[in-house]
Short mmCIF file of N, CA and C in Angstrom, two decimals:
data_model
loop_
_atom_site.label_atom_id
_atom_site.label_comp_id
_atom_site.label_asym_id
_atom_site.label_seq_id
_atom_site.Cartn_x
_atom_site.Cartn_y
_atom_site.Cartn_z
N ALA A 1 0.63 -1.29 -0.03
CA ALA A 1 -0.40 -0.35 0.05
C ALA A 1 0.72 1.23 0.06
N VAL A 2 1.95 1.07 0.70
CA VAL A 2 2.55 2.40 0.73
C VAL A 2 3.46 2.60 -0.50
N ARG A 3 4.03 1.35 -1.03
CA ARG A 3 4.59 1.49 -2.94
C ARG A 3 3.71 2.23 -3.46
N GLU A 4 2.38 1.75 -3.20
CA GLU A 4 1.26 2.40 -4.20
C GLU A 4 1.08 4.10 -3.77
N LEU A 5 1.27 4.29 -2.61
CA LEU A 5 1.20 5.96 -2.58
C LEU A 5 2.55 6.49 -3.04
N ARG A 6 3.46 6.10 -2.60
CA ARG A 6 4.55 6.31 -2.90
C ARG A 6 5.63 6.51 -4.19
N GLY A 7 5.14 5.17 -4.82
CA GLY A 7 6.42 4.61 -6.42
C GLY A 7 7.20 4.22 -5.68
N LYS A 8 7.40 3.66 -4.45
CA LYS A 8 8.67 2.93 -4.65
C LYS A 8 8.71 2.45 -2.93
N VAL A 9 9.50 1.05 -2.74
CA VAL A 9 9.73 0.66 -1.62
C VAL A 9 9.43 1.25 -0.12
N VAL A 10 9.05 0.60 0.46
CA VAL A 10 8.89 1.47 1.77
C VAL A 10 9.24 0.26 2.85
N ALA A 11 9.97 0.13 4.16
CA ALA A 11 9.89 -1.04 4.94
C ALA A 11 9.31 -0.13 6.43
N LEU A 12 8.47 -0.61 6.88
CA LEU A 12 7.77 -0.10 7.90
C LEU A 12 8.26 -1.36 9.17
N THR A 13 8.23 -1.12 10.53
CA THR A 13 8.50 -2.27 11.48
C THR A 13 7.12 -2.29 12.21
N ALA A 14 7.04 -3.88 12.58
CA ALA A 14 5.58 -4.12 13.13
C ALA A 14 4.98 -3.46 14.09
N ASP A 15 5.76 -2.49 14.73
CA ASP A 15 4.97 -2.10 15.20
C ASP A 15 5.13 0.05 15.25
N SER A 16 5.09 0.05 13.28
CA SER A 16 4.85 1.25 13.03
C SER A 16 3.96 2.04 14.00
N PHE A 17 2.61 1.50 13.70
CA PHE A 17 1.89 2.22 14.36
C PHE A 17 0.55 2.00 15.34
N THR A 18 1.50 1.34 16.21
CA THR A 18 1.51 0.83 17.45
C THR A 18 0.76 1.77 18.63
N GLU A 19 1.54 2.77 18.39
CA GLU A 19 1.80 4.31 19.53
C GLU A 19 0.98 5.32 18.56
N ASN A 20 0.73 5.41 17.81
CA ASN A 20 -0.08 6.87 17.25
C ASN A 20 -0.59 6.45 15.73
N ASP A 21 -1.60 7.54 15.41
CA ASP A 21 -1.58 7.05 13.95
C ASP A 21 -0.70 7.53 12.51
N SER A 22 0.55 7.81 12.76
CA SER A 22 1.10 8.32 11.75
C SER A 22 2.63 7.80 12.24
N VAL A 23 3.37 7.83 10.65
CA VAL A 23 4.51 7.43 10.60
C VAL A 23 5.80 8.69 10.34
N VAL A 24 6.68 8.63 10.39
CA VAL A 24 7.59 9.92 9.80
C VAL A 24 8.31 9.14 8.65
N LEU A 25 8.20 9.41 7.25
CA LEU A 25 8.88 8.69 6.46
C LEU A 25 10.27 9.86 5.82
N SER A 26 11.36 9.76 5.92
CA SER A 26 12.34 10.55 5.82
C SER A 26 13.23 9.98 4.75
N THR A 27 13.84 10.66 4.05
CA THR A 27 15.37 10.47 2.94
C THR A 27 16.11 11.48 2.91
N VAL A 28 17.23 11.40 2.35
CA VAL A 28 18.36 12.40 2.48
C VAL A 28 18.06 12.87 0.86
N GLY A 29 18.03 14.25 0.67
CA GLY A 29 18.05 14.87 -1.03
C GLY A 29 18.84 16.07 -0.57
N GLN A 30 18.82 16.24 -1.61
CA GLN A 30 19.93 17.52 -1.81
C GLN A 30 18.94 19.08 -1.99
N SER A 31 18.96 20.00 -1.27
CA SER A 31 18.05 21.06 -1.92
C SER A 31 18.90 21.94 -3.21
N ALA A 32 18.01 23.13 -3.61
CA ALA A 32 17.89 23.52 -4.76
C ALA A 32 20.00 24.61 -4.06
N SER A 33 20.05 24.88 -3.02
CA SER A 33 21.04 25.55 -2.65
C SER A 33 21.84 25.04 -2.04
N GLY A 34 22.33 23.29 -2.76
CA GLY A 34 23.10 22.84 -2.22
C GLY A 34 23.32 21.76 -1.24
N ARG A 35 22.09 22.21 -0.20
CA ARG A 35 22.71 21.62 1.28
C ARG A 35 21.95 20.48 1.02
N MET A 36 22.69 19.26 2.03
CA MET A 36 22.02 18.17 2.33
C MET A 36 20.81 18.50 3.24
N MET A 37 19.77 17.78 2.69
CA MET A 37 18.40 18.08 3.36
C MET A 37 17.66 16.76 3.53
N PRO A 38 16.97 16.37 5.33
CA PRO A 38 16.20 15.49 5.15
C PRO A 38 14.53 16.00 4.92
N PRO A 39 14.28 15.24 3.67
CA PRO A 39 12.93 15.55 3.10
C PRO A 39 12.37 14.51 4.26
N THR A 40 10.73 15.07 4.54
CA THR A 40 9.99 13.97 5.42
C THR A 40 8.71 14.00 4.76
N GLU A 41 8.04 13.24 5.36
CA GLU A 41 6.73 13.14 3.99
C GLU A 41 6.17 12.16 5.57
N MET A 42 4.69 12.63 5.98
CA MET A 42 4.21 11.55 7.25
C MET A 42 3.10 10.78 6.51
N LEU A 43 3.07 9.75 6.63
CA LEU A 43 2.55 8.53 6.62
C LEU A 43 1.13 8.63 7.55
N ARG A 44 -0.03 8.43 7.29
CA ARG A 44 -0.85 8.35 8.24
C ARG A 44 -1.72 6.92 7.65
N LEU A 45 -2.03 6.61 8.95
CA LEU A 45 -3.20 5.57 9.18
C LEU A 45 -4.73 5.61 9.74
N GLN A 46 -5.52 5.82 8.48
CA GLN A 46 -7.02 6.53 8.96
C GLN A 46 -8.08 5.44 9.19
N LEU A 47 -8.98 5.55 10.24
CA LEU A 47 -10.31 4.68 10.09
C LEU A 47 -11.52 5.46 9.60
N ALA A 48 -11.63 5.02 8.58
CA ALA A 48 -13.08 5.80 7.73
C ALA A 48 -13.76 4.41 7.80
N SER A 49 -15.22 5.22 7.21
CA SER A 49 -16.22 4.24 7.25
C SER A 49 -16.25 3.12 6.52
N GLN A 50 -15.02 3.20 5.31
CA GLN A 50 -15.21 1.97 4.83
C GLN A 50 -14.23 0.76 4.90
N GLY A 51 -13.42 1.20 6.33
CA GLY A 51 -12.49 1.13 7.11
C GLY A 51 -11.14 1.39 7.15
N CYS A 52 -9.72 0.60 7.15
CA CYS A 52 -8.58 1.45 7.52
C CYS A 52 -7.84 1.57 5.92
N GLN A 53 -7.20 2.74 5.79
CA GLN A 53 -6.67 3.60 4.92
C GLN A 53 -5.44 4.01 4.91
N LEU A 54 -4.73 4.05 4.34
CA LEU A 54 -3.42 4.75 4.46
C LEU A 54 -3.72 6.04 3.53
N GLN A 55 -2.77 7.24 3.77
CA GLN A 55 -3.01 8.47 3.40
C GLN A 55 -1.80 9.42 3.46
N LEU A 56 -0.47 10.09 2.34
CA LEU A 56 0.27 10.57 2.73
C LEU A 56 -0.34 12.09 3.01
N ASP A 57 0.43 12.79 4.00
CA ASP A 57 -0.13 14.52 4.01
C ASP A 57 0.05 14.63 3.35
N GLY A 58 -1.15 16.09 2.86
CA GLY A 58 -0.81 16.75 2.08
C GLY A 58 -1.10 16.74 0.31
N ARG A 59 -1.73 15.24 0.21
CA ARG A 59 -1.95 14.44 -0.65
C ARG A 59 -3.51 13.98 -0.97
N ASP A 60 -4.16 13.91 -1.91
CA ASP A 60 -5.75 13.85 -2.28
C ASP A 60 -5.93 12.04 -1.79
N ARG A 61 -4.98 11.40 -2.73
CA ARG A 61 -5.13 10.13 -2.44
C ARG A 61 -4.76 8.89 -1.17
N VAL A 62 -5.69 8.23 -1.31
CA VAL A 62 -5.56 6.89 -0.09
C VAL A 62 -5.69 5.62 -0.73
N VAL A 63 -5.12 5.18 0.28
CA VAL A 63 -5.11 3.34 -0.19
C VAL A 63 -5.66 2.94 0.81
N ALA A 64 -6.71 2.25 0.78
CA ALA A 64 -7.67 1.06 1.14
C ALA A 64 -6.75 -0.26 1.52
N LEU A 65 -7.00 -0.66 2.88
CA LEU A 65 -6.17 -1.65 3.38
C LEU A 65 -7.38 -2.91 4.00
N PRO A 66 -8.09 -3.35 2.88
CA PRO A 66 -9.32 -4.30 2.91
C PRO A 66 -8.93 -5.21 4.32
N HIS A 67 -7.19 -5.71 4.34
CA HIS A 67 -6.96 -7.03 5.24
C HIS A 67 -6.34 -6.71 6.36
N CYS A 68 -7.20 -5.38 6.88
CA CYS A 68 -6.47 -5.09 8.20
C CYS A 68 -7.96 -4.35 9.13
N THR A 69 -7.25 -4.29 10.20
CA THR A 69 -8.80 -4.07 10.81
C THR A 69 -7.69 -2.86 12.02
N CYS A 70 -8.59 -2.21 12.33
CA CYS A 70 -7.52 -0.53 12.84
C CYS A 70 -9.01 -0.03 14.14
N ARG A 71 -8.90 0.44 14.80
CA ARG A 71 -9.55 1.22 15.58
C ARG A 71 -9.55 2.50 15.80
N ALA A 72 -9.99 3.73 16.84
CA ALA A 72 -9.81 4.62 16.85
C ALA A 72 -8.77 4.24 18.18
N ILE A 73 -7.95 6.01 18.42
CA ILE A 73 -6.95 5.79 19.53
C ILE A 73 -7.46 6.61 20.32
N ALA A 74 -7.23 6.81 21.62
CA ALA A 74 -7.59 7.59 22.53
C ALA A 74 -6.61 8.52 22.93
N ARG A 75 -6.73 10.02 22.27
CA ARG A 75 -6.01 11.45 22.55
C ARG A 75 -5.39 11.97 24.04
N LYS A 76 -4.73 11.83 24.29
CA LYS A 76 -4.39 12.21 25.59
C LYS A 76 -4.24 13.68 25.67
#
């Protein structure tokens, strides 16, 4: 599902979404000024009326996770 959103393979750990609903994806890149910058993207696990889905922040596209079970988390 993440590969479908990003266009490349991303390895997530087994506990990626156990503490909260988001995971920070980062890669090292080079800015226009020549400095090496760590670009980041936020991957969110969401509970929608149709079930679980993943979405990258700032993008409209979502990918359904039909074989997953998720539940709302309690906010502190």
